[in-house]
Short mmCIF file of C-alpha atoms in Angstrom, two decimals:
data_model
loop_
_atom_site.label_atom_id
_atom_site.label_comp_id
_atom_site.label_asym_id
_atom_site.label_seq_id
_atom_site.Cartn_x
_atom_site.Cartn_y
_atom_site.Cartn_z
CA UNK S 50 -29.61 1.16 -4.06
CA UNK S 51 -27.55 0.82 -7.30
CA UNK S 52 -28.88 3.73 -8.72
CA UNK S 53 -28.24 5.33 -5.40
CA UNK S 54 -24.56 4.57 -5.55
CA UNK S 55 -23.42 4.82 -9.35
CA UNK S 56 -25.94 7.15 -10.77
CA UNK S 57 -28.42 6.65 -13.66
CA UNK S 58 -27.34 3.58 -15.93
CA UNK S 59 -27.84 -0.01 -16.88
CA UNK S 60 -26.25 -1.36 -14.26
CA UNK S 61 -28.28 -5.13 -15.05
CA UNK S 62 -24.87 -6.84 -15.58
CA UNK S 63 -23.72 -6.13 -12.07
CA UNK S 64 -27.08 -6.95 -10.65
CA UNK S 65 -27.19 -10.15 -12.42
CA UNK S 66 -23.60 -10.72 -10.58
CA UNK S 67 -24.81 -10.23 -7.53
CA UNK S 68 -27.28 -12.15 -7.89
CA UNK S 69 -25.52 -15.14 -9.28
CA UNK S 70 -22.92 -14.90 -6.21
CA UNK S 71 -25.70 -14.51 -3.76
CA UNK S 72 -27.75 -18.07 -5.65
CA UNK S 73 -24.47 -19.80 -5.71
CA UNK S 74 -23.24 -19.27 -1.74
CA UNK S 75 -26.75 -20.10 -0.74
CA UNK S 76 -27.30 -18.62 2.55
CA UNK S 77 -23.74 -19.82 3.34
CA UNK S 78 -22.36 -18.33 6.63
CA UNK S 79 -18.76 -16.13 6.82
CA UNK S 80 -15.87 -18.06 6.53
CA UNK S 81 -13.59 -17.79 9.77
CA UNK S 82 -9.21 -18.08 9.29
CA UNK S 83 -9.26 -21.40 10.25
CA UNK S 84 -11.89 -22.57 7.29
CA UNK S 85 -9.62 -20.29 4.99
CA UNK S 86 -6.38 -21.86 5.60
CA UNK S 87 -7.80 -25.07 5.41
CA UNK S 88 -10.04 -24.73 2.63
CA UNK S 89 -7.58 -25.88 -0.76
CA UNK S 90 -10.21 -24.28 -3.20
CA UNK S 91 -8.88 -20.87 -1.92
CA UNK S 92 -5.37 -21.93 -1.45
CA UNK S 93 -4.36 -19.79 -5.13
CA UNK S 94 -5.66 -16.65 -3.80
CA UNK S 95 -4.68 -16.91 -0.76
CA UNK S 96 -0.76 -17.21 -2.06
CA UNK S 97 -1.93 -13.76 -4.16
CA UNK S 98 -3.00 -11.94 -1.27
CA UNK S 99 -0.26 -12.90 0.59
CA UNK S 100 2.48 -12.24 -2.27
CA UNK S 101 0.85 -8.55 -2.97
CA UNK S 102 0.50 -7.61 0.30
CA UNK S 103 4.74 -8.78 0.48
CA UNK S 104 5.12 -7.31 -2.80
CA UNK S 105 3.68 -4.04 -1.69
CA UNK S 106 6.24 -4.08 1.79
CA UNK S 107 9.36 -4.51 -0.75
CA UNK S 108 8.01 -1.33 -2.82
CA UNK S 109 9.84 0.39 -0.75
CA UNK S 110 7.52 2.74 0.60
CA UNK S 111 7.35 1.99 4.49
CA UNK S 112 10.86 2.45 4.03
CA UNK S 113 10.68 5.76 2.39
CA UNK S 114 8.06 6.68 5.93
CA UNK S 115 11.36 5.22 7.94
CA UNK S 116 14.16 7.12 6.41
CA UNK S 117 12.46 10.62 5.95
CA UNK S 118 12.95 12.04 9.43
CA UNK S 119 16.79 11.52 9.06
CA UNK S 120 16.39 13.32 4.88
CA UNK S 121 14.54 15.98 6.76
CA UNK S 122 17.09 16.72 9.51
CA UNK S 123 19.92 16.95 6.58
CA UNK S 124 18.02 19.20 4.60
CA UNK S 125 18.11 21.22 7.99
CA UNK S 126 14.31 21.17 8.84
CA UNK S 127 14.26 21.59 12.74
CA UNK S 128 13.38 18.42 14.28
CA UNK S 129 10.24 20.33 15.92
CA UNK S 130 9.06 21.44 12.22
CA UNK S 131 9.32 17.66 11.04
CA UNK S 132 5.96 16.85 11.82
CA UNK S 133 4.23 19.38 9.66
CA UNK S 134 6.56 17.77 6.56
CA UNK S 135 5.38 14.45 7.48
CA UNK S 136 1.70 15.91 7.73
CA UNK S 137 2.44 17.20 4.52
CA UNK S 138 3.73 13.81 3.21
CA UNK S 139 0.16 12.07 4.34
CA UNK S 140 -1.77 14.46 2.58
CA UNK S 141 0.29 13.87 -0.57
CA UNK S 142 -0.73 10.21 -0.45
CA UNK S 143 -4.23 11.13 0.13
CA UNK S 144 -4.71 13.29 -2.40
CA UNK S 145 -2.57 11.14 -4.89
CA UNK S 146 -4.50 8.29 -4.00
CA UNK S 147 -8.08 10.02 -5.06
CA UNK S 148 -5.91 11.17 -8.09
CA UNK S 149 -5.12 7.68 -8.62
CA UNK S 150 -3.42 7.78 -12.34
CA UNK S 151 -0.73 5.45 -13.27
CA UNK S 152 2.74 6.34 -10.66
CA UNK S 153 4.52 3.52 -11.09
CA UNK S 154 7.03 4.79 -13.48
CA UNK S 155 7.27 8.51 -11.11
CA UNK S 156 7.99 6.18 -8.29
CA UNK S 157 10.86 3.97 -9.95
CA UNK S 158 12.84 6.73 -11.43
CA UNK S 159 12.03 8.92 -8.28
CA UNK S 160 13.88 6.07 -6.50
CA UNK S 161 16.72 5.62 -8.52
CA UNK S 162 17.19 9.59 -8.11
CA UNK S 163 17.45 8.93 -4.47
CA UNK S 164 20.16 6.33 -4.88
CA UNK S 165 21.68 8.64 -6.81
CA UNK S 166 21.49 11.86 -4.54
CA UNK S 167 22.67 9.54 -1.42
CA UNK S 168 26.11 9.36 -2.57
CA UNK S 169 26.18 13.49 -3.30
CA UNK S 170 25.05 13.89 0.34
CA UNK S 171 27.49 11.98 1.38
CA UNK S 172 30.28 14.16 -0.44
CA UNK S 173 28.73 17.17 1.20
CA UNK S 174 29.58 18.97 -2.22
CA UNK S 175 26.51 20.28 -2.70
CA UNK S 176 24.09 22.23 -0.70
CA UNK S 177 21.17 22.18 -2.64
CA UNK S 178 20.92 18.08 -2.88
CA UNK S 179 19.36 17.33 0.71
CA UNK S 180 16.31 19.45 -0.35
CA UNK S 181 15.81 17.59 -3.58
CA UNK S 182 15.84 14.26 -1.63
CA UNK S 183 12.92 15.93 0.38
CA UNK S 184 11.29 16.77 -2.95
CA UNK S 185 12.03 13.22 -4.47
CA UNK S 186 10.20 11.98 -0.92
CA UNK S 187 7.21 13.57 -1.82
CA UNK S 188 7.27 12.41 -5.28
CA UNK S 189 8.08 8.87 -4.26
CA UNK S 190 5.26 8.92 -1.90
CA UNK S 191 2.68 10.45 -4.55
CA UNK S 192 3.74 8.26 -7.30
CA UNK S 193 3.05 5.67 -4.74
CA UNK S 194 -0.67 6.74 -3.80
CA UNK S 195 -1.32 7.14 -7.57
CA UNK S 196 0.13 3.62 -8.77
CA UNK S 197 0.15 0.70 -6.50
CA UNK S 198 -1.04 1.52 -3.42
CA UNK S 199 -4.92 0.98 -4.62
CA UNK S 200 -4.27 -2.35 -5.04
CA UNK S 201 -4.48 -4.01 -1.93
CA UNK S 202 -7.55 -2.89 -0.54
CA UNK S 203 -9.70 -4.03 -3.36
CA UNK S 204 -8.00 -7.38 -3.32
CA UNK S 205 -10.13 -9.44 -1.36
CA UNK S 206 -13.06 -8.10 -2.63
CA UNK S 207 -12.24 -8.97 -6.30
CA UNK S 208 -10.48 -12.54 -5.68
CA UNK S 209 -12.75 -14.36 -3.06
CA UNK S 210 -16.43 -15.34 -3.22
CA UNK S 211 -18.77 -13.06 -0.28
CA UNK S 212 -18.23 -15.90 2.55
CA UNK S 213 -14.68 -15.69 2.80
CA UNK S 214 -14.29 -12.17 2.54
CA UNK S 215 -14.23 -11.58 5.98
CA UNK S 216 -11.73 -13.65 6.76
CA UNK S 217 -9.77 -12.73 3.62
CA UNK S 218 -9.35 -8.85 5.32
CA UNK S 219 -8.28 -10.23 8.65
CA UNK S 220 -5.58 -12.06 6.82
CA UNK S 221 -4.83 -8.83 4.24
CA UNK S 222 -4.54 -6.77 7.58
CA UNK S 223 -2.44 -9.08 9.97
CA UNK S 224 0.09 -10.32 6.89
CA UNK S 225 0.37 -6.50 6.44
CA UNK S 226 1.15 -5.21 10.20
CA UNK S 227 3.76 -8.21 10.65
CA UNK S 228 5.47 -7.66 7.57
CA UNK S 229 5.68 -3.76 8.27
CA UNK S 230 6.72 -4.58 12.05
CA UNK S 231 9.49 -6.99 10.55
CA UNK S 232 10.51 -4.26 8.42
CA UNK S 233 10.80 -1.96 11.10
CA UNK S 234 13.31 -4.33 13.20
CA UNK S 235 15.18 -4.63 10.19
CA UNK S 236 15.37 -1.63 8.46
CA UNK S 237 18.07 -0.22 10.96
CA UNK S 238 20.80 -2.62 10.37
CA UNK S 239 19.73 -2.71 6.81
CA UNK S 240 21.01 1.04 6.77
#
């Protein structure tokens, strides 16, 4: 099955891992979100999961998703054309996300060049500046895909042994969906 999934190789070291988990769990059943909260030899990677997962709400990116209709409206995209920019925008991330290179840096100045082009919009100076924020939306959002946003998925995988995996998703996925619903109350009266 190894062979199967990554191809002709020596892949005896990650047999021998899986192995090694598999002796040292013992036929030990899932772990369920009670046993995880309670259990203090997780406790350290439980904090991780749950400061990533925050870490990856205060990127900025949800945010980006939030404010894009109103960039798209200024740069005078008819509301009932919107949806094939945002279509467009999700098929950025996917393909940046299979691309998966190092974005972080595209995604930081990207950002700043926002800040920057918010205050020109505002002046209404310059016509051109409300399609370079749509630009600098894509960018953000494949710099995004291509850095950071691979790293939460894997998480749980890599950090916890097999019998709390289970239980270590559930708790990636709801600390994720409350965070992003807390940033959608409060994004508003943020802008």
């Amino acid at each position: 099955a190894v062979k199967q999934l990554w191809g002709d190789g020596d892949h005896m070291a990650e047999i021998d891992d899986m192995m090694a988990e598999q002796k040292a769990i013992h036929g030990e059943k899932a772990k369920s979100i009670c046993d995880l909260f309670r259990d203090k030899a997780v406790r350290w990677q439980l904090i991780t999961l749950f400061l990533v997962a925050s870490c990856m709400q205060l990127i900025g990116v949800n945010v980006v998703y939030f404010y894009a209709y109103n960039v798209f409206k200024k740069a005078g995209i008819p509301p009932a054309q919107t949806h094939y920019v945002s279509l467009g925008i999700g098929v950025t991330e996917i393909l940046s996300t299979i691309l998966c290179v190092s974005g972080s840096s595209a995604e930081f100045h990207s950002a700043v060049m926002r800040v920057s082009f918010l205050s020109l919009e505002a002046t209404d100076s310059f016509s051109w500046v409300p399609y370079c924020s749509v630009a600098l939306i894509f960018i953000f959002i494949m710099s995004f895909g291509i850095g950071p946003a691979g790293v939460l998925c894997p998480l749980p995988t890599e950090i916890f042994i097999q019998s709390y995996r289970p239980a270590a998703y559930v708790f990636n996925g709801v600390t994720n969906w409350i965070q992003l619903f807390i940033l959608g109350l409060l994004f508003p009266f943020i802008v």
